[in-house]
């Protein structure tokens, strides 16, 4: 019998949006932490989906089914990651950059930040530089987070930071970046204030940058 983590990963790989959330609930009943459910189950499955896609064993429709299963599971995870009713420690605008439709990682970062006591303004995906600028100029957020999953759209992080600089909004906010192809060195190169390799480090980075 496969372990619950293996079953979770398998359900994501199979794109089963009924069984995946059920398994998350079962894991909670068995006392497994949200972090383990995420890392050892769901993300392990997503990694395999990426491998299958690269090997051309999976195509976009299969990947979309897996993404849908992952989303269904995240809804069950959400209450465990997100606390509510407390005065926010700060506000963060999050978006996936222009041309990029990957938003699962961004949403996980958002949930983790909310769980850490920050309020998140979700700008969505395929977000144009001017929309990040608008969020920064609104004065409502202290941090702007950019996500990119494609090597081609990563460059739009640079363009977004440039647009923030040109509009004068750059001084008003800290900028953090992340997403699978992004590195600490790239973050530095494009002038971001911070990089987070996963949702937990995103939260740590925000705490560090705004000191709350
Ligand atoms: C799901 C998926 C899709 C789904 C997305 C659905 C959705 N709503 O998000 C769909 C089917 C739409 C898709 C489409 C495409 N995809 Co795709 N996709 C994936 C896949 C399998 C998983 C991505 C994912 O959700 N991972 C799980 C999340 C939790 O991880 P994450 O995003 O990395 O986020 C974590 C960290 O990076 C970090 N993080 C993320 N954002 C941020 C932001 C900040 C501020 C911080 C601090 C941290 C942070 O924290 C997160 C949580 O820990 C990956 C392969 C992979 N294993 O990564 C390919 C992958 C990203 N896709 C790829 C490709 C090529 C495409 C397409 C071009 C395919 C095509 N031919 O059409 C299109 C592009 C569409 C577009 N314009 O964006 C390639 C990219 C190659 C490259 N290097 O550029 C990958 C790597 C697959 C592969 N192995 O080839 N895809």
XYZ file of C-alpha atoms and ligand atoms in Angstrom:
303
model
C 0.000 0.000 0.000
C 1.436 3.360 -1.040
C 2.021 5.893 1.753
C -0.400 8.790 2.060
C 2.278 11.103 0.607
C 2.665 8.808 -2.408
C -1.115 8.698 -2.822
C -1.266 12.495 -2.673
C 1.477 12.847 -5.264
C -0.229 10.238 -7.466
C -3.592 12.035 -7.231
C -1.928 15.264 -8.444
C -0.116 13.420 -11.237
C -3.414 11.809 -12.302
C -5.123 15.205 -12.148
C -7.819 13.836 -9.862
C -9.551 16.862 -8.403
C -11.947 14.758 -6.308
C -9.459 12.446 -4.609
C -6.677 15.016 -4.058
C -8.615 17.244 -1.603
C -10.059 14.152 0.113
C -6.553 12.867 0.730
C -5.517 16.236 2.180
C -8.424 16.039 4.658
C -7.444 12.464 5.506
C -3.845 13.546 6.120
C -5.033 16.268 8.518
C -7.177 13.723 10.360
C -4.079 11.580 10.752
C -2.253 14.527 12.289
C 0.068 15.219 9.345
C 1.170 18.870 9.124
C 0.111 21.179 6.296
C 3.775 21.671 5.466
C 4.372 17.942 4.974
C 1.156 17.550 2.968
C 2.383 20.314 0.704
C 6.046 19.432 0.339
C 6.082 15.636 0.554
C 2.754 15.067 -1.195
C 1.390 17.793 -3.462
C 4.623 19.430 -4.598
C 6.338 16.072 -5.101
C 3.452 15.244 -7.463
C 3.754 18.582 -9.258
C 7.468 18.015 -9.732
C 6.753 14.703 -11.420
C 4.154 16.421 -13.644
C 6.900 18.833 -14.710
C 9.208 15.928 -15.490
C 6.558 14.129 -17.538
C 5.836 17.335 -19.442
C 9.486 17.853 -20.218
C 9.763 14.237 -21.387
C 6.731 14.857 -23.641
C 4.737 12.160 -21.876
C 2.345 14.864 -20.665
C 0.961 17.740 -22.716
C -0.776 20.955 -21.645
C -4.233 19.336 -21.082
C -2.797 16.809 -18.588
C -0.838 19.559 -16.850
C -4.014 21.644 -16.580
C -5.816 18.735 -14.917
C -2.970 18.414 -12.413
C -3.079 22.152 -11.771
C -6.825 21.886 -11.140
C -6.296 19.032 -8.661
C -3.570 21.063 -6.947
C -5.946 24.038 -6.642
C -8.702 21.870 -5.151
C -6.187 20.606 -2.580
C -5.017 24.141 -1.805
C -8.553 25.104 -0.818
C -8.463 22.428 1.895
C -4.964 23.560 2.914
C -5.883 27.238 3.040
C -7.420 27.338 6.552
C -4.357 25.582 7.944
C -2.031 28.125 6.338
C -4.080 31.264 6.818
C -5.047 32.864 10.116
C -7.723 35.527 10.065
C -9.064 38.347 12.145
C -5.735 39.812 13.230
C -4.545 43.321 12.395
C -2.178 42.913 9.422
C 1.537 43.350 10.049
C 1.893 44.838 6.594
C 0.544 44.668 3.069
C 1.981 42.933 0.041
C 0.881 43.111 -3.606
C 1.564 39.883 -5.486
C 1.369 39.093 -9.168
C 2.719 36.867 -11.912
C 4.468 38.994 -14.503
C 3.296 39.847 -18.004
C 2.995 36.898 -20.389
C 3.046 34.305 -17.629
C -0.034 32.303 -16.673
C 1.476 30.196 -13.874
C -0.143 31.220 -10.611
C -0.086 28.206 -8.287
C 3.238 29.194 -6.705
C 2.185 32.836 -6.367
C -1.036 31.771 -4.649
C 0.885 29.549 -2.228
C 3.173 32.454 -1.398
C 0.044 34.566 -0.812
C -1.440 31.966 1.540
C 1.813 31.694 3.473
C 2.038 35.490 3.815
C -1.560 35.661 5.022
C -0.767 32.910 7.487
C 2.155 35.023 8.696
C -0.174 37.943 9.396
C 0.221 40.029 6.221
C -2.581 41.258 4.014
C -2.220 40.265 0.379
C -3.458 42.214 -2.614
C -3.587 39.657 -5.404
C -2.916 41.296 -8.760
C -3.420 38.006 -10.592
C -1.364 36.646 -13.456
C -0.160 38.122 -16.755
C 0.234 41.416 -14.889
C 1.590 44.370 -16.874
C 4.365 46.504 -15.346
C 1.986 49.482 -15.126
C -0.364 47.500 -12.876
C 2.471 46.751 -10.453
C 3.346 50.460 -10.604
C -0.236 51.412 -9.798
C -0.267 49.077 -6.771
C 3.022 50.533 -5.531
C 1.864 54.129 -6.022
C -1.425 53.468 -4.201
C 0.459 53.696 -0.905
C -1.450 50.647 0.317
C 1.411 48.160 0.164
C 4.956 48.073 1.520
C 6.100 45.152 -0.598
C 5.531 44.114 -4.202
C 6.130 40.447 -5.058
C 6.769 39.288 -8.616
C 6.455 35.685 -9.735
C 7.669 34.125 -13.020
C 7.851 30.485 -14.083
C 9.200 30.831 -17.605
C 12.712 31.777 -18.615
C 11.130 33.996 -21.260
C 8.887 35.932 -18.830
C 11.598 36.327 -16.191
C 12.802 39.293 -18.212
C 9.488 41.005 -17.472
C 10.593 41.144 -13.846
C 13.438 43.370 -14.944
C 10.996 45.449 -17.040
C 8.641 45.758 -14.063
C 11.409 46.962 -11.753
C 12.480 49.438 -14.419
C 8.890 50.727 -14.697
C 8.750 51.094 -10.903
C 11.965 53.116 -11.006
C 10.813 55.344 -13.863
C 7.508 56.134 -12.155
C 9.117 57.028 -8.840
C 7.267 54.147 -7.168
C 10.417 52.130 -6.541
C 11.348 54.158 -3.429
C 7.952 53.524 -1.891
C 8.130 49.725 -1.855
C 10.441 46.764 -1.391
C 10.448 44.303 -4.269
C 10.762 40.543 -3.871
C 10.954 38.032 -6.686
C 10.561 34.277 -7.022
C 9.522 31.373 -9.225
C 11.295 28.220 -10.378
C 13.790 29.758 -12.869
C 14.613 32.764 -10.660
C 17.806 32.788 -8.593
C 19.308 34.968 -5.899
C 21.909 36.171 -8.403
C 19.233 37.126 -10.929
C 17.279 38.963 -8.232
C 20.373 40.981 -7.419
C 21.143 41.625 -11.066
C 17.716 43.150 -11.765
C 17.759 45.240 -8.590
C 15.185 43.404 -6.458
C 15.428 43.721 -2.670
C 14.936 40.053 -2.046
C 14.478 36.573 -3.447
C 12.564 33.644 -1.996
C 12.987 30.121 -3.255
C 9.703 28.930 -1.744
C 6.667 30.222 0.134
C 8.312 29.880 3.542
C 11.352 31.906 2.487
C 9.029 34.467 0.882
C 7.479 35.038 4.312
C 10.898 35.244 5.972
C 12.070 37.747 3.372
C 9.030 39.987 3.823
C 9.518 39.947 7.618
C 13.160 40.839 7.173
C 12.459 43.653 4.705
C 9.714 45.436 6.571
C 10.868 44.496 10.046
C 7.499 43.241 11.266
C 1.238 23.692 -13.801
C 2.099 24.121 -14.969
C 1.476 24.786 -16.044
C -0.018 25.171 -16.032
C -0.174 26.408 -15.111
C -1.516 26.436 -14.382
C -1.563 27.515 -13.326
N -2.759 28.013 -13.103
O -0.582 27.899 -12.720
C -0.264 25.480 -17.542
C -0.817 24.246 -18.232
C -1.203 26.672 -17.821
C 1.158 25.712 -18.059
C 1.412 26.340 -19.255
C 2.683 26.475 -19.801
N 3.834 25.971 -19.302
Co 3.992 25.211 -17.502
N 4.282 24.197 -15.959
C 3.510 23.843 -14.976
C 4.322 22.989 -13.962
C 4.030 21.495 -14.253
C 4.079 23.229 -12.499
C 4.224 24.682 -12.030
C 3.739 24.768 -10.603
O 2.593 25.121 -10.351
N 4.580 24.345 -9.637
C 4.233 24.282 -8.219
C 4.450 25.646 -7.562
C 4.024 25.582 -6.107
O 5.839 25.922 -7.618
P 6.422 27.317 -8.131
O 5.500 27.938 -9.087
O 7.842 27.134 -8.495
O 6.349 28.271 -6.830
C 7.151 28.119 -5.682
C 8.479 28.880 -5.757
O 8.978 29.028 -7.062
C 8.236 30.171 -5.051
N 7.644 31.307 -5.745
C 6.815 31.346 -6.807
N 6.440 32.599 -7.076
C 7.041 33.403 -6.179
C 6.994 34.782 -5.997
C 7.732 35.367 -4.980
C 7.670 36.842 -4.796
C 8.544 34.557 -4.124
C 9.361 35.204 -3.090
C 8.581 33.164 -4.296
C 7.829 32.596 -5.313
O 7.335 29.774 -4.029
C 6.386 28.835 -4.566
C 5.883 27.952 -3.464
O 6.899 27.203 -2.844
C 5.805 23.389 -14.350
C 6.880 22.357 -14.037
C 7.417 22.501 -12.627
N 7.634 21.373 -11.984
O 7.639 23.605 -12.134
C 5.655 23.701 -15.851
C 6.629 24.675 -16.507
C 6.869 25.903 -15.620
N 5.869 25.094 -17.703
C 6.615 25.216 -18.760
C 6.149 25.595 -20.056
C 7.175 25.526 -21.174
C 4.814 26.005 -20.263
C 4.189 26.484 -21.583
C 5.068 27.408 -22.448
C 3.764 25.218 -22.367
C 3.174 25.430 -23.735
N 3.882 24.917 -24.706
O 2.157 26.043 -23.896
C 2.900 27.188 -21.108
C 3.110 28.702 -20.878
C 1.862 29.438 -20.532
C 2.159 30.855 -20.069
N 2.108 31.824 -20.980
O 2.465 31.069 -18.921
C 8.096 24.922 -18.451
C 8.940 26.196 -18.365
C 10.274 26.039 -19.038
C 11.081 27.276 -18.855
N 12.180 27.117 -18.172
O 10.754 28.343 -19.285
C 7.970 24.088 -17.111
C 9.194 24.210 -16.172
C 7.764 22.596 -17.527
C 8.987 21.934 -18.119
N 9.663 21.115 -17.348
O 9.329 22.150 -19.256
N 2.087 25.187 -17.205
